[in-house]
Every structure is written in structure tokens, then in C-alpha cells.
PDB file of C-alpha atoms in Angstrom:
ATOM      1  CA  ASP Z  68       0.140 -41.700  69.560  1.00  0.00           C
ATOM      2  CA  LYS Z  69      -2.483 -39.024  69.415  1.00  0.00           C
ATOM      3  CA  SER Z  70       0.039 -36.419  68.294  1.00  0.00           C
ATOM      4  CA  GLY Z  71       0.888 -38.918  65.529  1.00  0.00           C
ATOM      5  CA  ALA Z  72      -3.048 -39.034  64.167  1.00  0.00           C
ATOM      6  CA  SER Z  73      -3.315 -35.499  64.611  1.00  0.00           C
ATOM      7  CA  VAL Z  74      -0.310 -35.250  61.919  1.00  0.00           C
ATOM      8  CA  GLU Z  75      -1.626 -37.678  59.833  1.00  0.00           C
ATOM      9  CA  ALA Z  76      -4.727 -35.889  60.107  1.00  0.00           C
ATOM     10  CA  VAL Z  77      -3.408 -32.334  59.173  1.00  0.00           C
ATOM     11  CA  LYS Z  78      -1.581 -33.868  56.286  1.00  0.00           C
ATOM     12  CA  SER Z  79      -4.553 -35.474  54.564  1.00  0.00           C
ATOM     13  CA  LYS Z  80      -6.241 -32.396  54.928  1.00  0.00           C
ATOM     14  CA  THR Z  81      -3.327 -30.290  53.472  1.00  0.00           C
ATOM     15  CA  ASP Z  82      -3.471 -32.931  50.531  1.00  0.00           C
ATOM     16  CA  LYS Z  83      -6.690 -33.010  50.048  1.00  0.00           C
ATOM     17  CA  VAL Z  84      -6.588 -28.780  49.714  1.00  0.00           C
ATOM     18  CA  LEU Z  85      -3.656 -28.773  47.365  1.00  0.00           C
ATOM     19  CA  ASP Z  86      -5.125 -31.356  45.488  1.00  0.00           C
ATOM     20  CA  GLY Z  87      -8.501 -28.817  44.790  1.00  0.00           C
ATOM     21  CA  LYS Z  88      -5.841 -25.984  44.382  1.00  0.00           C
ATOM     22  CA  LYS Z  89      -4.437 -28.219  41.153  1.00  0.00           C
ATOM     23  CA  LYS Z  90      -7.779 -28.804  39.815  1.00  0.00           C
ATOM     24  CA  ALA Z  91      -8.378 -25.260  39.554  1.00  0.00           C
ATOM     25  CA  ASP Z  92      -5.513 -23.868  38.407  1.00  0.00           C
ATOM     26  CA  ASP Z  93      -5.772 -26.699  35.486  1.00  0.00           C
ATOM     27  CA  ALA Z  94      -9.998 -25.962  35.332  1.00  0.00           C
ATOM     28  CA  LYS Z  95      -7.870 -22.174  34.830  1.00  0.00           C
ATOM     29  CA  LYS Z  96      -5.492 -22.652  32.522  1.00  0.00           C
ATOM     30  CA  SER Z  97      -8.214 -24.734  30.099  1.00  0.00           C
ATOM     31  CA  LYS Z  98     -10.327 -21.376  30.070  1.00  0.00           C
ATOM     32  CA  ARG Z  99      -7.439 -19.029  29.257  1.00  0.00           C
ATOM     33  CA  ALA Z 100      -7.217 -17.852  26.170  1.00  0.00           C
ATOM     34  CA  LYS Z 101      -5.309 -19.482  23.766  1.00  0.00           C
ATOM     35  CA  SER Z 102      -2.394 -17.689  22.642  1.00  0.00           C
ATOM     36  CA  PRO Z 103      -2.961 -16.679  18.729  1.00  0.00           C
ATOM     37  CA  VAL Z 104      -0.691 -19.086  17.613  1.00  0.00           C
ATOM     38  CA  ASP Z 105      -2.429 -22.212  18.954  1.00  0.00           C
ATOM     39  CA  ALA Z 106      -5.299 -20.214  18.269  1.00  0.00           C
ATOM     40  CA  LYS Z 107      -4.964 -20.507  14.004  1.00  0.00           C
ATOM     41  CA  LYS Z 108      -3.501 -23.779  14.784  1.00  0.00           C
ATOM     42  CA  GLU Z 109      -6.394 -25.233  15.745  1.00  0.00           C
ATOM     43  CA  ALA Z 110      -8.682 -22.890  13.027  1.00  0.00           C
ATOM     44  CA  LYS Z 111      -6.750 -24.465  10.634  1.00  0.00           C
ATOM     45  CA  PRO Z 112      -9.116 -27.333   8.942  1.00  0.00           C
ATOM     46  CA  PRO Z 113      -7.029 -30.380   8.407  1.00  0.00           C
ATOM     47  CA  LYS Z 114      -4.769 -30.936   5.395  1.00  0.00           C
ATOM     48  CA  SER Z 115      -7.052 -33.591   3.279  1.00  0.00           C
ATOM     49  CA  THR Z 116      -4.929 -36.163   1.795  1.00  0.00           C
ATOM     50  CA  LYS Z 117      -7.672 -37.348  -0.571  1.00  0.00           C
ATOM     51  CA  ASN Z 118      -6.962 -37.444  -4.235  1.00  0.00           C
ATOM     52  CA  LYS Z 119      -6.606 -33.866  -5.138  1.00  0.00           C
ATOM     53  CA  ALA Z 120      -6.783 -33.217  -8.807  1.00  0.00           C
ATOM     54  CA  LYS Z 121      -3.054 -31.069  -9.423  1.00  0.00           C
ATOM     55  CA  SER Z 122      -4.513 -27.996 -10.695  1.00  0.00           C
ATOM     56  CA  ALA Z 123      -2.007 -25.057 -12.997  1.00  0.00           C
ATOM     57  CA  PRO Z 124      -0.598 -22.825 -10.786  1.00  0.00           C
ATOM     58  CA  SER Z 125      -3.338 -19.773 -10.098  1.00  0.00           C
ATOM     59  CA  GLN Z 126      -2.498 -16.914 -11.846  1.00  0.00           C
ATOM     60  CA  GLU Z 127      -2.520 -13.993  -8.981  1.00  0.00           C
ATOM     61  CA  LYS Z 128      -3.641 -10.462 -10.215  1.00  0.00           C
ATOM     62  CA  LYS Z 129      -0.672  -8.235  -9.376  1.00  0.00           C
ATOM     63  CA  PRO Z 130      -1.549  -4.367  -8.156  1.00  0.00           C
ATOM     64  CA  ALA Z 131      -0.919  -2.355 -10.126  1.00  0.00           C
ATOM     65  CA  ALA Z 132       2.257  -0.366 -10.182  1.00  0.00           C
ATOM     66  CA  LYS Z 133       2.163   2.419  -7.911  1.00  0.00           C
ATOM     67  CA  LYS Z 134       2.959   6.042  -9.568  1.00  0.00           C
ATOM     68  CA  ALA Z 135       6.628   7.432  -8.409  1.00  0.00           C
ATOM     69  CA  LYS Z 136       6.551   9.821  -5.618  1.00  0.00           C
ATOM     70  CA  THR Z 137       7.071  13.347  -7.904  1.00  0.00           C
ATOM     71  CA  ALA Z 138       5.841  16.005  -5.054  1.00  0.00           C
ATOM     72  CA  THR Z 139       9.680  16.957  -4.867  1.00  0.00           C
ATOM     73  CA  ASN Z 140      10.163  17.015  -8.450  1.00  0.00           C
ATOM     74  CA  VAL Z 141       7.026  19.269  -8.575  1.00  0.00           C
ATOM     75  CA  THR Z 142       7.999  21.615  -6.207  1.00  0.00           C
ATOM     76  CA  THR Z 143      11.995  21.766  -7.660  1.00  0.00           C
ATOM     77  CA  LEU Z 144      10.256  22.016 -11.019  1.00  0.00           C
ATOM     78  CA  VAL Z 145       7.853  25.399  -9.842  1.00  0.00           C
ATOM     79  CA  ASN Z 146      10.811  26.830  -8.055  1.00  0.00           C
ATOM     80  CA  THR Z 147      13.484  26.548 -11.407  1.00  0.00           C
ATOM     81  CA  SER Z 148      11.411  27.549 -14.107  1.00  0.00           C
ATOM     82  CA  ASP Z 149       9.657  30.011 -15.619  1.00  0.00           C
ATOM     83  CA  PRO Z 150       6.899  31.196 -14.134  1.00  0.00           C
ATOM     84  CA  LYS Z 151       5.073  32.023 -17.099  1.00  0.00           C
ATOM     85  CA  SER Z 152       5.486  28.374 -18.548  1.00  0.00           C
ATOM     86  CA  PHE Z 153       2.938  27.135 -16.209  1.00  0.00           C
ATOM     87  CA  VAL Z 154       0.490  29.229 -18.030  1.00  0.00           C
ATOM     88  CA  ARG Z 155      -2.162  26.306 -19.882  1.00  0.00           C
ATOM     89  CA  GLN Z 156      -1.374  23.663 -17.242  1.00  0.00           C
ATOM     90  CA  ARG Z 157      -3.986  21.798 -16.035  1.00  0.00           C
ATOM     91  CA  ILE Z 158      -4.395  22.047 -11.977  1.00  0.00           C
ATOM     92  CA  ALA Z 159      -6.692  20.126  -9.331  1.00  0.00           C
ATOM     93  CA  LYS Z 160      -8.072  21.378  -6.263  1.00  0.00           C
ATOM     94  CA  ASP Z 161     -10.037  19.453  -3.369  1.00  0.00           C
ATOM     95  CA  PHE Z 162     -13.140  21.668  -2.455  1.00  0.00           C
ATOM     96  CA  ASP Z 163     -14.528  19.543   0.681  1.00  0.00           C
ATOM     97  CA  GLY Z 164     -13.483  16.377  -0.788  1.00  0.00           C
ATOM     98  CA  ASP Z 165     -14.657  17.220  -4.078  1.00  0.00           C
ATOM     99  CA  THR Z 166     -11.807  17.625  -6.864  1.00  0.00           C
ATOM    100  CA  TYR Z 167     -12.029  20.475  -9.335  1.00  0.00           C
ATOM    101  CA  PHE Z 168     -10.061  20.827 -12.258  1.00  0.00           C
ATOM    102  CA  GLY Z 169      -9.170  24.052 -13.978  1.00  0.00           C
ATOM    103  CA  THR Z 170      -6.559  25.654 -16.051  1.00  0.00           C
ATOM    104  CA  ILE Z 171      -3.549  28.450 -15.667  1.00  0.00           C
ATOM    105  CA  MET Z 172      -4.722  31.441 -17.412  1.00  0.00           C
ATOM    106  CA  GLU Z 173      -1.731  33.841 -16.882  1.00  0.00           C
ATOM    107  CA  TYR Z 174       0.886  34.587 -14.618  1.00  0.00           C
ATOM    108  CA  ASP Z 175       0.767  37.830 -13.363  1.00  0.00           C
ATOM    109  CA  ASP Z 176       4.345  39.426 -11.591  1.00  0.00           C
ATOM    110  CA  THR Z 177       2.865  43.207 -12.008  1.00  0.00           C
ATOM    111  CA  GLU Z 178       1.912  42.683  -8.136  1.00  0.00           C
ATOM    112  CA  THR Z 179       3.827  41.589  -4.875  1.00  0.00           C
ATOM    113  CA  PRO Z 180       3.584  38.577  -4.348  1.00  0.00           C
ATOM    114  CA  ALA Z 181       3.387  37.287  -8.174  1.00  0.00           C
ATOM    115  CA  TYR Z 182       0.312  34.967  -8.950  1.00  0.00           C
ATOM    116  CA  TRP Z 183      -1.071  32.457 -11.333  1.00  0.00           C
ATOM    117  CA  HIS Z 184      -4.988  33.184 -12.465  1.00  0.00           C
ATOM    118  CA  VAL Z 185      -6.831  30.003 -13.020  1.00  0.00           C
ATOM    119  CA  GLU Z 186     -10.251  29.364 -14.266  1.00  0.00           C
ATOM    120  CA  TYR Z 187     -12.139  26.472 -13.106  1.00  0.00           C
ATOM    121  CA  ASP Z 188     -13.844  24.399 -15.490  1.00  0.00           C
ATOM    122  CA  ASP Z 189     -17.252  25.183 -13.656  1.00  0.00           C
ATOM    123  CA  GLY Z 190     -16.452  29.111 -14.674  1.00  0.00           C
ATOM    124  CA  ASP Z 191     -15.019  30.214 -10.714  1.00  0.00           C
ATOM    125  CA  GLU Z 192     -11.753  31.708 -10.967  1.00  0.00           C
ATOM    126  CA  GLU Z 193      -8.763  31.653  -8.611  1.00  0.00           C
ATOM    127  CA  ASP Z 194      -5.238  33.609  -8.034  1.00  0.00           C
ATOM    128  CA  TYR Z 195      -2.733  31.099  -6.459  1.00  0.00           C
ATOM    129  CA  SER Z 196       0.684  31.910  -4.713  1.00  0.00           C
ATOM    130  CA  LYS Z 197       3.440  29.769  -5.803  1.00  0.00           C
ATOM    131  CA  LYS Z 198       2.283  27.345  -2.602  1.00  0.00           C
ATOM    132  CA  ASP Z 199      -0.786  27.239  -4.064  1.00  0.00           C
ATOM    133  CA  LEU Z 200       0.427  26.360  -7.236  1.00  0.00           C
ATOM    134  CA  ILE Z 201       2.388  23.412  -5.846  1.00  0.00           C
ATOM    135  CA  THR Z 202      -0.556  21.850  -4.124  1.00  0.00           C
ATOM    136  CA  ALA Z 203      -2.486  21.986  -7.090  1.00  0.00           C
ATOM    137  CA  LEU Z 204      -0.002  20.568  -9.846  1.00  0.00           C
ATOM    138  CA  LYS Z 205       0.942  17.873  -7.159  1.00  0.00           C
ATOM    139  CA  HIS Z 206      -2.917  17.105  -6.586  1.00  0.00           C
ATOM    140  CA  TYR Z 207      -3.299  17.063 -10.403  1.00  0.00           C
ATOM    141  CA  GLU Z 208      -0.719  14.348 -10.795  1.00  0.00           C
ATOM    142  CA  VAL Z 209      -2.712  12.214  -8.464  1.00  0.00           C
ATOM    143  CA  HIS Z 210      -6.393  12.863 -10.132  1.00  0.00           C
ATOM    144  CA  ASP Z 211      -5.574  13.659 -13.653  1.00  0.00           C
ATOM    145  CA  LYS Z 212      -7.238  10.191 -15.076  1.00  0.00           C
ATOM    146  CA  LYS Z 213     -10.568  11.845 -13.961  1.00  0.00           C
ATOM    147  CA  ASP Z 214      -9.823  14.895 -15.325  1.00  0.00           C
ATOM    148  CA  ALA Z 215     -12.544  14.998 -18.522  1.00  0.00           C
ATOM    149  CA  ASN Z 216     -10.807  18.565 -20.155  1.00  0.00           C
ATOM    150  CA  LYS Z 217      -7.329  16.557 -20.213  1.00  0.00           C
ATOM    151  CA  GLN Z 218      -5.049  18.171 -22.616  1.00  0.00           C
ATOM    152  CA  LYS Z 219      -3.545  15.443 -24.925  1.00  0.00           C
ATOM    153  CA  PRO Z 220       0.337  16.016 -25.165  1.00  0.00           C
TER     154      PRO Z 220
END
């Protein structure tokens, strides 16, 4: 009978340990972070079914249409046009985060490589390579609305 009693004691202890472990596991589960879906569900306030006055559908402001990307068009234009056709065109250049505007004053092909001479509105001057010209024309497309001396078409 002693062996039967000791088996019962072991079973009783095992049941207590398992029961305690289950409670600990349940406590851990309740402390775990909820999934984003569960958290979102809990964060939503319950929908009210009280008398709501039906309002007209809200007119949401739509964002302004984005400008079409014309970077390749500028490159193609510069590569296929008469280089002198850019004289008197406005350009923009970024200097340390500030945009400066200027005008292409002349095209000089007497030197190699040829260049476009630019005079900025603040009186500064610079010679542009083809790569510089493309970059400045692209920058102007983005910032032309800020140009106080913009030429009217």
C-alpha cells in the first residue's frame, strides 16, 4: 500500500506543478504585446448608434496634381537642339540649399568644350557645361514659381 500512496503523492505533486505552470503561461500570454491588428481593434472607440444627424458627404481636398517628370525631356532637348537656342533662358541652381536664378547670356563654341555663360540675378557669373545646363534647367522646372524675374511666354 505504501507504493500506491507514494504514486498518488507524486501524481498530486505533478498536478500541482502542471497547474501552476499553466497559470504562469496564461499570465505571460496576457502580458504579451498584442498583435497590431488586436491593438487597432481595441483602440477604436465603439460605434455610437445614437441619433446622428446625417451630414452631407465631406468634400476632401485633393492634392495638387504632380508635375510630369520631364527630366528626360530636358536632356533630350539639350542634346537635340541648337545650343544657341538656350540663350536668354532662365535657369536655377542650388547653392548650399538656397536656389539662385539666372539667365543664359551666350553660347561659346570657340573653346573645347563649348559652354553657356550664365549671369545670376545677384550679379555673379558662371560658365556651364552641357551637364551643368541640363541640371540647371531641370532645377528651374521644379523651382520656376519662386523666380521673381520669370520671363513671360
